[in-house]
Every structure is written in structure tokens, then in C-alpha cells.
CSV table of C-alpha atoms and ligand atoms in Angstrom, one decimal:
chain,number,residue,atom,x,y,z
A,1,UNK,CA,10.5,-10.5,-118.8
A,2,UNK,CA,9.9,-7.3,-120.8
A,3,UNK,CA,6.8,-5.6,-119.9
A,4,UNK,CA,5.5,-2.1,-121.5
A,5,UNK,CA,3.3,0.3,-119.3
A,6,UNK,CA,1.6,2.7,-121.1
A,7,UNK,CA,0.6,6.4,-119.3
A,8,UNK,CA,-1.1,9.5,-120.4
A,9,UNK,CA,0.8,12.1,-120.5
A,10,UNK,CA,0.4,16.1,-119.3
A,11,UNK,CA,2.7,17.9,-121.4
A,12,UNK,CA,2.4,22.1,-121.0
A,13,UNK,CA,2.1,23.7,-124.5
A,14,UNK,CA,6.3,23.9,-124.7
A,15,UNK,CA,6.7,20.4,-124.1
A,16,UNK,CA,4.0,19.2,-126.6
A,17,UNK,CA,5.6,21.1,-129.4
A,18,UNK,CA,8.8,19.5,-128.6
A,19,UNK,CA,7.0,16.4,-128.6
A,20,UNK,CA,5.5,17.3,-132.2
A,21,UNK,CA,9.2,18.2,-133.2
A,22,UNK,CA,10.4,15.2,-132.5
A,23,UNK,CA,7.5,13.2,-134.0
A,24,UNK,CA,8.6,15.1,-137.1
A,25,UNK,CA,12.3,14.4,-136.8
A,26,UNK,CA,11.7,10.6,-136.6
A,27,UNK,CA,9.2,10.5,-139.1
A,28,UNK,CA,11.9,12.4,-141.8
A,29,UNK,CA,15.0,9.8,-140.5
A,30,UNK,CA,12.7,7.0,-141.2
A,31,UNK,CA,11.3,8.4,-144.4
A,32,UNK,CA,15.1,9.2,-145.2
A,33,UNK,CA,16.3,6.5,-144.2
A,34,UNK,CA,14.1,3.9,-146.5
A,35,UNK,CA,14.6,5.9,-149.4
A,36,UNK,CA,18.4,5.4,-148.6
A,37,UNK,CA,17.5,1.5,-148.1
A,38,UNK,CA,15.7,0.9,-151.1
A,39,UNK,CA,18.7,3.5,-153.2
A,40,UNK,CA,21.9,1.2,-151.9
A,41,UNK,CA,20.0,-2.1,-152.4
A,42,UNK,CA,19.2,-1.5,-155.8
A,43,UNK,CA,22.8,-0.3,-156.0
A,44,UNK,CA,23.7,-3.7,-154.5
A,45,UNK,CA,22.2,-5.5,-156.8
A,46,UNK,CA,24.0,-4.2,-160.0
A,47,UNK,CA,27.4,-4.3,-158.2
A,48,UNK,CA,27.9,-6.8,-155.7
A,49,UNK,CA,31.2,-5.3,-154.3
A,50,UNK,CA,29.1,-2.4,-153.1
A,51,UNK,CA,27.7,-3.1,-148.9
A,52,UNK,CA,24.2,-4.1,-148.7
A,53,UNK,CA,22.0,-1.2,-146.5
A,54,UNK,CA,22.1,-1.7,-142.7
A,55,UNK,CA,20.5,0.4,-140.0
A,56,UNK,CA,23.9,0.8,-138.5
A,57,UNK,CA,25.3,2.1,-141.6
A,58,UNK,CA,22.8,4.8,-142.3
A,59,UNK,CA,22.7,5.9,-138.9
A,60,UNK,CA,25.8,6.8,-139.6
A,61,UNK,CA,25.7,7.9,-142.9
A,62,UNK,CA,22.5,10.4,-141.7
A,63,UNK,CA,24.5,11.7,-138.7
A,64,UNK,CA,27.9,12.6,-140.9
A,65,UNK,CA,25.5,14.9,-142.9
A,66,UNK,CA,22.7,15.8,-140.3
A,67,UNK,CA,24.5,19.4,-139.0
A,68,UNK,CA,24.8,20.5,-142.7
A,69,UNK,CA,21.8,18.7,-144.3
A,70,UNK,CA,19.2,19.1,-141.6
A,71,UNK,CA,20.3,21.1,-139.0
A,72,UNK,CA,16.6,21.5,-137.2
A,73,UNK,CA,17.4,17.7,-136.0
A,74,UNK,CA,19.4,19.2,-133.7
A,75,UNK,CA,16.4,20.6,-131.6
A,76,UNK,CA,15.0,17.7,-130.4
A,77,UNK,CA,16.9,14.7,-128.8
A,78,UNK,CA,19.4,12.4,-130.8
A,79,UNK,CA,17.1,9.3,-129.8
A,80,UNK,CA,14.5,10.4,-132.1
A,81,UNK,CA,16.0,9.9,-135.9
A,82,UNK,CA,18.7,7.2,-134.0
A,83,UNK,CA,16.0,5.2,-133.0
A,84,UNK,CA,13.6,5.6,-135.9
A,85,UNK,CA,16.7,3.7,-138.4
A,86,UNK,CA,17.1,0.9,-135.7
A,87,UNK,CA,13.4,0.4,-135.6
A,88,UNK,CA,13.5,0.9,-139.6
A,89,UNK,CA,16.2,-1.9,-139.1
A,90,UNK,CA,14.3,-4.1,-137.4
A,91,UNK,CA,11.2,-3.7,-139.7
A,92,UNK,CA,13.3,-4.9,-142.8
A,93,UNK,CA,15.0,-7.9,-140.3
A,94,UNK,CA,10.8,-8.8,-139.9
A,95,UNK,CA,10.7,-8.6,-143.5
A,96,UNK,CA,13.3,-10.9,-144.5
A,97,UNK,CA,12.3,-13.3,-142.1
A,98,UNK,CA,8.7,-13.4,-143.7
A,99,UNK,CA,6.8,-11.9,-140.3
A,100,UNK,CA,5.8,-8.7,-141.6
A,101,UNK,CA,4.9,-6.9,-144.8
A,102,UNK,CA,7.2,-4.5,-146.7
A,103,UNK,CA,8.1,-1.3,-144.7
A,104,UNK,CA,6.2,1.5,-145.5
A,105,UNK,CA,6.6,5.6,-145.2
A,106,UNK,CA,5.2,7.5,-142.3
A,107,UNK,CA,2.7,9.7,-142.9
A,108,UNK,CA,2.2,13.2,-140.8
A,109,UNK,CA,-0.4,12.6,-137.9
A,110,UNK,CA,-0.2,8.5,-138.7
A,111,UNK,CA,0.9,7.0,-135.4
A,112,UNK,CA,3.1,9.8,-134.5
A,113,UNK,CA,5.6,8.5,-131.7
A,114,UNK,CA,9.7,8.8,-131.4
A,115,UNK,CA,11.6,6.7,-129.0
A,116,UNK,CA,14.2,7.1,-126.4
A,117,UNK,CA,16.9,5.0,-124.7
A,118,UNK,CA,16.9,4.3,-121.6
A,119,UNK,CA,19.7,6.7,-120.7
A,120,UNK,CA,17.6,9.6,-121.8
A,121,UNK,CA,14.8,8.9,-119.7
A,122,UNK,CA,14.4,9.2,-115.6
A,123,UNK,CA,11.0,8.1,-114.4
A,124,UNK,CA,10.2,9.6,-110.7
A,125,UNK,CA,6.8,9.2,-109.0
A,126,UNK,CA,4.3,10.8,-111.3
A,127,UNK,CA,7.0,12.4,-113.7
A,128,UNK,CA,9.2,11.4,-116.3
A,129,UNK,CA,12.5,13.5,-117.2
A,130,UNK,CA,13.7,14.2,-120.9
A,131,UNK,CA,16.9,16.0,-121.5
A,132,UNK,CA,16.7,19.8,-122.5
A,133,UNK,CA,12.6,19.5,-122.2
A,134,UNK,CA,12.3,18.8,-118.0
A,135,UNK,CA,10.2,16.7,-116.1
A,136,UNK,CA,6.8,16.3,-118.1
A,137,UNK,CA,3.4,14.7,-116.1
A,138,UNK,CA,2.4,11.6,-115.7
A,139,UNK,CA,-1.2,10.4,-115.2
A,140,UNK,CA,-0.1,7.7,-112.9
A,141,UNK,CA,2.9,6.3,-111.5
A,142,UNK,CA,4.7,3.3,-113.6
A,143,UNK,CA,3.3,0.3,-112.7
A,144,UNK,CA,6.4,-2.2,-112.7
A,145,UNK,CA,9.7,-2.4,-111.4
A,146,UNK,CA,12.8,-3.4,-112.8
A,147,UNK,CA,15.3,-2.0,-115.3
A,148,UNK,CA,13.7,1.0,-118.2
A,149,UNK,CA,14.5,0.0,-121.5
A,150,UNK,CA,13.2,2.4,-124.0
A,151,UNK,CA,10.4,4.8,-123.8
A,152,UNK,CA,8.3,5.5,-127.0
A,153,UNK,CA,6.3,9.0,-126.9
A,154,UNK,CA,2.7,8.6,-129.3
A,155,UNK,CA,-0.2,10.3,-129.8
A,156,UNK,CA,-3.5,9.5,-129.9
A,157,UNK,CA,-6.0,12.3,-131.3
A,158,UNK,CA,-5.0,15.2,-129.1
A,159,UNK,CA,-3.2,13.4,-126.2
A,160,UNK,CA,0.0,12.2,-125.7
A,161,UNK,CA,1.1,8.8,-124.0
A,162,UNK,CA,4.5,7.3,-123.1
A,163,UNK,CA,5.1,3.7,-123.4
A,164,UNK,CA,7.1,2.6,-120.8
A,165,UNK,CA,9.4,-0.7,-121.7
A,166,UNK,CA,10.8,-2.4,-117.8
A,167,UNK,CA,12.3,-5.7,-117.9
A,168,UNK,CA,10.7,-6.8,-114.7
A,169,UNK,CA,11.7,-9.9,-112.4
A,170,UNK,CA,9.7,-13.1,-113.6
A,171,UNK,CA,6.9,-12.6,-111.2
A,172,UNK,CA,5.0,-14.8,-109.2
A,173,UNK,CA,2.5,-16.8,-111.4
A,174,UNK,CA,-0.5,-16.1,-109.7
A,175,UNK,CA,-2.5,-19.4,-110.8
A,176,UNK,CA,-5.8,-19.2,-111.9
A,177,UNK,CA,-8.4,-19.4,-109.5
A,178,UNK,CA,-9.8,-22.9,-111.2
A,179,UNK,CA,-7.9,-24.9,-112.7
A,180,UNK,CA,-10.0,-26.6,-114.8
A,181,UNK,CA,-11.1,-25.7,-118.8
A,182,UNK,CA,-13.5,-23.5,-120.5
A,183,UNK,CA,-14.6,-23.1,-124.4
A,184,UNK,CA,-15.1,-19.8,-125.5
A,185,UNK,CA,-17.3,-19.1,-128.4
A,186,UNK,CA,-17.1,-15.3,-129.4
A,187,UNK,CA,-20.2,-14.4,-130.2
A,188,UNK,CA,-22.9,-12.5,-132.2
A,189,UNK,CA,-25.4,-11.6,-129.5
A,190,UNK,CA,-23.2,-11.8,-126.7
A,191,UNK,CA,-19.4,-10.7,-126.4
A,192,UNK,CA,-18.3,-14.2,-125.7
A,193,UNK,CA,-20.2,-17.5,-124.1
A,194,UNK,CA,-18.6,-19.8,-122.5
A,195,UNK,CA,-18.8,-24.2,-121.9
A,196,UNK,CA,-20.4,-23.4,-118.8
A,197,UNK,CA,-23.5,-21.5,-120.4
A,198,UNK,CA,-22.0,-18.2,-119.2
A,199,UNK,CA,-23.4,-15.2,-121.5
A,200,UNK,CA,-20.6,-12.2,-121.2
A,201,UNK,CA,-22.6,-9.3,-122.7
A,202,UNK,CA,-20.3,-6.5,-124.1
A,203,UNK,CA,-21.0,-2.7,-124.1
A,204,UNK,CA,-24.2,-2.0,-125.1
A,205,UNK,CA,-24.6,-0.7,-128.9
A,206,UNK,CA,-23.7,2.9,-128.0
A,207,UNK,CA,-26.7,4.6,-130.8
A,208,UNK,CA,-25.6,8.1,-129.4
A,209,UNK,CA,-22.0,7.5,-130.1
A,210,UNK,CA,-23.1,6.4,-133.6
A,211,UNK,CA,-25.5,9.0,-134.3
A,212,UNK,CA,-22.5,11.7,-132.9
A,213,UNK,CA,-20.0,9.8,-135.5
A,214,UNK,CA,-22.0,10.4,-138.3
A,215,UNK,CA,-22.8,14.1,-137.5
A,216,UNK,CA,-19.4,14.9,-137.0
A,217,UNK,CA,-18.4,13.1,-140.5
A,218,UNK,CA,-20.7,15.1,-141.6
A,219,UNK,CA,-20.0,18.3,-140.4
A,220,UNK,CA,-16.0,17.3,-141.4
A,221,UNK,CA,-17.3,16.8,-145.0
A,222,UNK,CA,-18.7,20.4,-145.5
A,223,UNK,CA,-15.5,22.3,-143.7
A,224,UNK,CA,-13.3,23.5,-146.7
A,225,UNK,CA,-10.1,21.7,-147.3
A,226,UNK,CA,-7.1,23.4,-145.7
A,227,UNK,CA,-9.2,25.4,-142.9
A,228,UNK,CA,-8.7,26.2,-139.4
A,229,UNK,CA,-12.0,24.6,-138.8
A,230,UNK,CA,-11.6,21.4,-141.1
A,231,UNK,CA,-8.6,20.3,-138.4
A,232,UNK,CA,-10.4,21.1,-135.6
A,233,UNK,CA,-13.5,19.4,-136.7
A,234,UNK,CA,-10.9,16.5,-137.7
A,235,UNK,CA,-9.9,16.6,-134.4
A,236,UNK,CA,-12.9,16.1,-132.6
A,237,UNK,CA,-13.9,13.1,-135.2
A,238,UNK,CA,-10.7,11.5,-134.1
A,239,UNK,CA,-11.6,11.5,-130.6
A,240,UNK,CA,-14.9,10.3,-130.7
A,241,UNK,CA,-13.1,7.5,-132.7
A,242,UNK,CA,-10.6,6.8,-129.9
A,243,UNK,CA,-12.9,7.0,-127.2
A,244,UNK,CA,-15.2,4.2,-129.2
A,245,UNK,CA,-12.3,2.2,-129.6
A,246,UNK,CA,-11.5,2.8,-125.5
A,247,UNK,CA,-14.8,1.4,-124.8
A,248,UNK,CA,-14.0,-2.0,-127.2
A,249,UNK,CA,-10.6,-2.1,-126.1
A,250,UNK,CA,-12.1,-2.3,-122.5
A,251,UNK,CA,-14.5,-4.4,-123.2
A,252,UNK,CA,-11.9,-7.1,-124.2
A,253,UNK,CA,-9.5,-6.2,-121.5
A,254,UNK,CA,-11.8,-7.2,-119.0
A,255,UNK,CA,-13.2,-10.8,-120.8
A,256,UNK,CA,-9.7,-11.9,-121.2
A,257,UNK,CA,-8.4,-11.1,-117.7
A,258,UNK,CA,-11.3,-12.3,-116.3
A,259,UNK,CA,-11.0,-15.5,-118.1
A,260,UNK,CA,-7.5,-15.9,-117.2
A,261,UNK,CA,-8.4,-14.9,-113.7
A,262,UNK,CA,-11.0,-17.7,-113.5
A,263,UNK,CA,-9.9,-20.5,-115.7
A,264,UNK,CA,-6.5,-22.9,-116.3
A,265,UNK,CA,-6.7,-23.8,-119.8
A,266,UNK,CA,-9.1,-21.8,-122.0
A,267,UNK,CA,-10.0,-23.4,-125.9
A,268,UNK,CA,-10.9,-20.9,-128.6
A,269,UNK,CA,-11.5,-21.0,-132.1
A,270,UNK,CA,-8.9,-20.0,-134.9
A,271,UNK,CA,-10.5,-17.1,-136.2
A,272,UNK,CA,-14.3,-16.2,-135.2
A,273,UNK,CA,-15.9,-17.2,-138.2
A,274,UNK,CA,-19.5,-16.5,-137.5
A,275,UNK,CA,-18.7,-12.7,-136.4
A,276,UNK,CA,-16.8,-12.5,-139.8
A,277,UNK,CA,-20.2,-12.9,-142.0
A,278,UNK,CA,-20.5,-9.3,-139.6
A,279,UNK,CA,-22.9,-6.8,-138.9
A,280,UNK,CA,-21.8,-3.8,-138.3
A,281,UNK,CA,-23.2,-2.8,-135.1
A,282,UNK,CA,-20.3,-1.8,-132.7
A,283,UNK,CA,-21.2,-4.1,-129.6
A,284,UNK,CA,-21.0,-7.0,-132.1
A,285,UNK,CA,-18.4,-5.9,-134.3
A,286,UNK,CA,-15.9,-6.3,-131.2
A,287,UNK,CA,-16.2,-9.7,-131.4
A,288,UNK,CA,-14.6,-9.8,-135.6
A,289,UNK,CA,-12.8,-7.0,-135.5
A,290,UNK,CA,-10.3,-7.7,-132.1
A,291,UNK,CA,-10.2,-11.5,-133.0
A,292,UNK,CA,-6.3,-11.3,-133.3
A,293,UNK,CA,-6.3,-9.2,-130.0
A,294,UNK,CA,-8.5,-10.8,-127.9
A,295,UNK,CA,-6.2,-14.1,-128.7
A,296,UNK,CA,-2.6,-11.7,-128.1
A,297,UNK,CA,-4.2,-10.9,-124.8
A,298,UNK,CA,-5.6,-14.4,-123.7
A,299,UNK,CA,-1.8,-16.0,-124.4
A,300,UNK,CA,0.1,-13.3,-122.5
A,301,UNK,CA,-2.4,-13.4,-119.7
A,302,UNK,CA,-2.5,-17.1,-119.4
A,303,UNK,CA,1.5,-17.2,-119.9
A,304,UNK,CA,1.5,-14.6,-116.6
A,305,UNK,CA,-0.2,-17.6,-114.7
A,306,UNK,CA,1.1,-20.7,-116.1
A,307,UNK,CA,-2.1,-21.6,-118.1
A,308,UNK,CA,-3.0,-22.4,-121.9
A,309,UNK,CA,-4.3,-21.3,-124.7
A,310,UNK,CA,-6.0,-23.9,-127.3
A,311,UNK,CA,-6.8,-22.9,-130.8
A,312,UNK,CA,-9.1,-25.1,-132.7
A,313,UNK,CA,-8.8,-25.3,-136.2
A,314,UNK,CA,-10.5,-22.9,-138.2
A,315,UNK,CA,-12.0,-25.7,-140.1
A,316,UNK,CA,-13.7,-26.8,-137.3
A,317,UNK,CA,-17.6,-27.2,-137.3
A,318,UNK,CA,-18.1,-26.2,-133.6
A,319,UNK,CA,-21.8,-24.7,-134.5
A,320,UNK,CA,-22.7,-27.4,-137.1
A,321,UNK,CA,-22.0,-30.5,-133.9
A,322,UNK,CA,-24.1,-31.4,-131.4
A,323,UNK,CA,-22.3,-31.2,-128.5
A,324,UNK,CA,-24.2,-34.1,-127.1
A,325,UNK,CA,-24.1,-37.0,-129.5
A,326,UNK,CA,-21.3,-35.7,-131.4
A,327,UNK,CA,-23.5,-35.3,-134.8
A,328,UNK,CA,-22.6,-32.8,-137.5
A,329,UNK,CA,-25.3,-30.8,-139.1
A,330,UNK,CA,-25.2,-30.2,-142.2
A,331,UNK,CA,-25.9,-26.5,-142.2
A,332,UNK,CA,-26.6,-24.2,-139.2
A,333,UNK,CA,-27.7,-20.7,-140.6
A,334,UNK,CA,-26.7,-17.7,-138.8
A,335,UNK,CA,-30.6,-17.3,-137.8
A,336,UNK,CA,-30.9,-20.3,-135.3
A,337,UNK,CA,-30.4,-19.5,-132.4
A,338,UNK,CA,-31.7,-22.4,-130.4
A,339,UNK,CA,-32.0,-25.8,-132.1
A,340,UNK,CA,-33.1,-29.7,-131.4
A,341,UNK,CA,-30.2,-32.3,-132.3
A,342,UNK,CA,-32.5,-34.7,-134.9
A,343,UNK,CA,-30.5,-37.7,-133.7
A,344,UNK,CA,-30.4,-37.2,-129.9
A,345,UNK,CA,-33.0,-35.0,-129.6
A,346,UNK,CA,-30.9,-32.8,-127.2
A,347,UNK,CA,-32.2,-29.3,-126.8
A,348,UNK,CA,-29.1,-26.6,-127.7
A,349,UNK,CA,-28.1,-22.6,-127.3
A,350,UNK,CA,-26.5,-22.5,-130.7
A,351,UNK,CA,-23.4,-20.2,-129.1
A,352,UNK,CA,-23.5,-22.5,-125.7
A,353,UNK,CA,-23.2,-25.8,-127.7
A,354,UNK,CA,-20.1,-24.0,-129.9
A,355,UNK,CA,-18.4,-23.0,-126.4
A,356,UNK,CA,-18.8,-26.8,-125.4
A,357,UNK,CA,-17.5,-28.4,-128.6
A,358,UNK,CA,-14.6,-26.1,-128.1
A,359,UNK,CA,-13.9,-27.1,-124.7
A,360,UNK,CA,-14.2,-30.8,-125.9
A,361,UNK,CA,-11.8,-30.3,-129.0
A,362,UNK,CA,-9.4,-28.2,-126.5
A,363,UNK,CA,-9.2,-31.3,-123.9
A,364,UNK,CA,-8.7,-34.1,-126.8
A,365,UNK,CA,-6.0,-31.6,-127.9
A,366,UNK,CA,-4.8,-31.2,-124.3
A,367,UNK,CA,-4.6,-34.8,-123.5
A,368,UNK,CA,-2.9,-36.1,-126.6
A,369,UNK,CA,-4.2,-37.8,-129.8
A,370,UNK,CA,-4.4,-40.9,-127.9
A,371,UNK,CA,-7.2,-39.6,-125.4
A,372,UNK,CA,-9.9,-42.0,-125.3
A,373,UNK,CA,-13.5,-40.2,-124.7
A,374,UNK,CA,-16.6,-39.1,-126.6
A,375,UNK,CA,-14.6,-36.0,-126.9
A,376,UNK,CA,-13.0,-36.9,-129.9
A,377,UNK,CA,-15.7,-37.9,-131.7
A,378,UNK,CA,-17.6,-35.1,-130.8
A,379,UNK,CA,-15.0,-33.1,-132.7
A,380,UNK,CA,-16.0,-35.0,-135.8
A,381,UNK,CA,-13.2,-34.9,-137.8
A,382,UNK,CA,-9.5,-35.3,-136.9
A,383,UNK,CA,-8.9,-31.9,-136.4
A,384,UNK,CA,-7.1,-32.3,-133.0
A,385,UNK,CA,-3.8,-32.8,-135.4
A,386,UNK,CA,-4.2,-28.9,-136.6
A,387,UNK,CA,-4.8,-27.3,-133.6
A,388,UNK,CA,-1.9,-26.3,-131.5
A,389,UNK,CA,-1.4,-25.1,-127.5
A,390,UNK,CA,0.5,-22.2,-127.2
A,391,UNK,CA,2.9,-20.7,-124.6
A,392,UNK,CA,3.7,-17.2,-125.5
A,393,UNK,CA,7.5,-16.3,-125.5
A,394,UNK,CA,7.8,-13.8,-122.3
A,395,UNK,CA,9.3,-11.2,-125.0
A,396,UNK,CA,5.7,-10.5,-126.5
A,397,UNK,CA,4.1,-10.3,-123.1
A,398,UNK,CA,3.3,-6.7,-123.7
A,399,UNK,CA,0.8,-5.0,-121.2
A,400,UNK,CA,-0.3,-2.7,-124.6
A,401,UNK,CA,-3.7,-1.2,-125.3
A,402,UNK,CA,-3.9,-1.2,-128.8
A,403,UNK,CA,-6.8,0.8,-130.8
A,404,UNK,CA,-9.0,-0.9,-133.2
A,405,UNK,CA,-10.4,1.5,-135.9
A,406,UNK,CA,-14.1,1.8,-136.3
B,501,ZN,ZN1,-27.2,-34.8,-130.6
């Protein structure tokens, strides 16, 4: 099972402007290299004799001309351009196969990262080794055992990180500590609620980091374009940015592993629709804005412990039905909060009674179409058909942070 362990980095001033070299290096081989692309298919498509583009074919093609063409490649490690074309490559193979948009160029200070085989990287305690650069410090020791793969080098802001792919023995699936179900209602005033009337409250609205955002765009706004001091006030906006999107990023790591920790099958909805109709406050926001993450994360860390994930429709009125009698309201503004079901007279949280309808849908869905129960009539429609349960593929089980923008 691949895994990927990512590490802050301590490079000394040397190795970080190796590392910027090679950022460039990769960025120009994959710029290159889509140009190229984009040149021999149109080529292609006049004259069908001619090859069709392949990463193989313009890594060779770049490193026949690289020594005459380009020779400041030479500086940093082959890995860099090489592995920018395979991972080019591979973004046109995601392409064709309709996963992924388009490929697009890289832009300077965009995602910077380059990648490296595995036999041009040697991890040791607290170090890692590159060729012709030394050992560089790491923040902590890798995590995992098992074979190295590939090691992509990023930067966040001002600090560097290395990305460690291991292709680990299965582990132990350390089962969840109930095995029972919970519905998970992401929420407005709270991070998430859960089916057992749970409240999981996320960081607080941080007003200082807010008011501190907006100075610093401000201050960015009156530096002069080009100046010393419009980068390093760039700088500094960038890593109040990051360390806001640390805090989310957190904030979700913990929900999801304690939920995984704590319960066997977990039932969510497609899409959190109420947190889409957002406001932009950054405790809430969390909620709209790492949807697709905080889903990633729940099927990876269920698929570590042999549990499930269930995704109810996106149709699927789980604020609008009483979770009681099974009645669907016609309309449930945003406002209520707490409301009285007019046909059973049941007294409901609004985000507690959406948790429970989840959990209901997500054991109808669980136990087949044929499940007998009040639980599929609660659900109120046949929406158990367009829900599915997913096990995630051990390939995507990523152990990645990944930064949501503000
Ligand atoms: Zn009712």
C-alpha cells in the first residue's frame, strides 16, 4: 500500500537555492514539454504517419538537445525535468480518460516542487540525502517503513517540505473502537454534528487572524510593483494564509480521525449543501470549502480500519425530514435552528435531526434495498438507489495535508 509522509524540511541557504533551481528546471521541462505536446499533436492530426506525443518520447527528445539547448539543467539533478514529462505524461493519460481537466503551464512560485526517484534519494534518521547537494534536515523522522518510491520537494510560502512516497506492508487494520454507525451532518454553527447529538465545534473564528489578513493585503496593495518590499510583504501575506489554512486543515484532520477512530460505518451527505449557501466566516467556511477533503480523508481513514463510508444523495432532504415520523417539510430556512415536526409533534436540533436522517439513509443503504424498517421511509424518497458505499482503492490512501485557500 503506497503511503506518502510529508516533512518540513531545514535546508541551509545553499541547499534552498538548489532546491529553487530545480523548481525552475522542472517547471521549464514541463512548460517545454506541453508546448512540444500540443506542437506534434497538431502535427499528428494533419499527417497521420507522423507518432502521436508521448512522455517517453520527449524525454528523450529534451535530453538529445538539453547540453546545447539548456545547459543550466545540468546543475540540478536529472530527476527534476525527467520527472516533470512523466508526471506531464500522466496528466494528459488523466485527461484522456476524462478524470482531470486539460493540463496547464506552471507558473513561477505556483506549487513549486520537483521530484526524485527513489534511487536518488537515501532517507537516515532525521536526514535525507540528495546527490551533489548532501544530507538536508528533516523535521522529524519518516514515519513508515517499507520500500521509498519517489520523493517530491514543494514549497509552501517560505518553507520547504519533502513528500515522502513508501509502499508499506498492508498494516494491521486497527478496527474502530465501535462498530456501530453514525450520521454526520457538516454544519453551520458547529464543524460537524453527529446521530448521536454530538456538537464538534471547530476553531474558533480567529478575528485577529482576519483583521491581520486584511492589513497585510493592504499594506501589499500600497508596495510598488517590482520592489524589494512588495515580495517581502508578499511573503508574509502568504504565510498568514498558510498558517490559516494549517489551522482548517487541522481542524479536519482531527474530526475525521476521530470519527474513524470511534465509529464502523460513518453516512455523510454528497456535497454539504447548507454550508454552500456560505458565510464567509472562517470557522464556518471549513465546513464548504474542505467538503471534497474531509470525504478523501474519511474513505482513506475508514479503508485503514476496514470500515465504510456512505454518501447520501445530494438530492436528499435530510434537513426538510423529520427524523422521527419520517415527514418531509416543505421548506426549512437556513434560520431555524430548532423546530416542532407539525405531524408528530417531535421537538428537533435542525443539524441533530439531519445527522439522524443520515444515519438512517446510510443503514437502509447498508443493508440492502430490501431492508424492512422505518428507515426507509424516513428517507422519503427512493434515494437509497443513488447513494453508493465506498472502499477506497489502497493506491489513493495518501497520508497528505493539502492547503485549502482562504
Ligand atoms: Zn415528525
Amino acid at each position: 500500500m503506497l503511503m506518502a509522509h510529508r516533512i518540513a524540511l531545514d535546508p541551509n541557504n545553499k541547499q534552498a537555492t538548489y532546491f529553487k533551481k530545480a523548481c525552475g528546471v522542472a517547471r521549464f521541462a514541463h512548460n517545454w514539454a506541453l508546448v512540444e505536446w500540443q506542437r506534434q499533436y497538431e502535427a499528428w492530426k494533419q499527417d497521420n504517419n507522423l507518432p502521436k506525443p508521448s512522455q517517453a518520447a520527449l524525454r528523450r527528445q529534451l535530453n538529445a538537445i538539453k547540453r546545447e539547448q539548456f545547459p543550466w539543467m545540468l546543475q540540478v539533478t536529472k530527476c527534476a525535468p525527467q520527472m516533470a514529462i512523466i508526471q506531464l505524461g500522466r496528466a494528459f493519460e488523466n485527461f484522456f480518460a476524462g478524470r482531470a481537466r486539460y493540463p496547464k503551464f506552471r507558473k513561477k512560485g505556483v506549487h513549486d516542487r520537483f521530484t526524485l526517484t527513489n534511487d536518488q534519494v537515501c532517507v537516515e534518521g532525521c536526514r535525507i540525502r540528495i546527490p551533489n547537494l548532501g544530507w538536508v534536515r528533516m523535521r522529524e523522522p519518516l514515519r513508515f517503513a517499507g520500500k521509498i518510491m519517489s520523493a517530491t520537494i514543494s514549497r509552501v510560502a517560505d518553507r520547504w517540505f519533502v513528500s515522502i512516497t513508501v509502499d508499506t506492508q498492508d498494516l494491521p487494520k486497527h478496527r474502530a473502537e465501535n462498530q456501530g454507525a453514525v450520521g454526520v451532518d457538516l454544519g453551520i454553527s458547529a464543524l460537524a454534528t453527529l446521530s448521536t447529538g454530538e456538537k464538534i465545534v471547530g476553531p474558533k473564528p480567529h478575528t485577529a487572524l482576519l483583521a491581520h489578513l486584511r492589513r497585510l493585503s493592504r499594506s501589499l496593495s500600497r508596495k510598488q510593483k517590482g520592489s524589494a518590499n512588495r515580495a517581502k510583504a508578499k511573503m508574509k501575506l502568504a504565510r498568514l494564509h498558510t498558517r490559516i489554512a494549517n489551522i482548517r486543515s487541522d481542524a479536519l484532520h482531527k474530526l475525521t480521525s476521530d470519527l474513524t477512530r470511534r465509529f464502523h460505518a460513518i453516512c455523510i451527505e454528497n456535497l454539504n449543501v447548507h454550508g454552500m449557501m456560505a458565510n464567509r466566516h472562517l470557522a464556518r467556511s471549513i465546513a464548504d470549502m474542505s467538503f471534497f477533503e474531509f470525504r478523501k480523508q474519511l474513505e482513506y481513514k475508514a479503508e485503514r480500519r476496514g470500515g465504510i463510508v456512505v454518501v447520501a444523495d445530494r438530492f436528499f432532504a435530510s434537513s426538510k425530514t423529520c427524523s422521527a415520523c419520517g415527514a418531509v417539510q416543505d421548506t426549512m430556512p437556513l434560520s431555524v435552528r430548532q423546530w416542532i415536526c407539525p405531524d408528530c409533534g417531535a421537538s428537533h436540533d435542525r443539524d441533530v435531526n439531519a445527522a439522524r436522517n443520515l444515519l438512517v439513509h446510510g443503514l437502509a443503504v447498508l443493508n440492502g434495498p430490501t431492508a424492512s424498517s422505518a428507515g426507509c421511509e424516513a428517507c422519503g424518497e427512493e434515494g437509497a438507489g443513488a447513494s453508493h458505499k465506498t472502499r477506497v482503492k489502497p493506491a489513493s490512501a495518501k497520508q497528505e495535508v493539502s492547503f485549502v485557500p482562504v
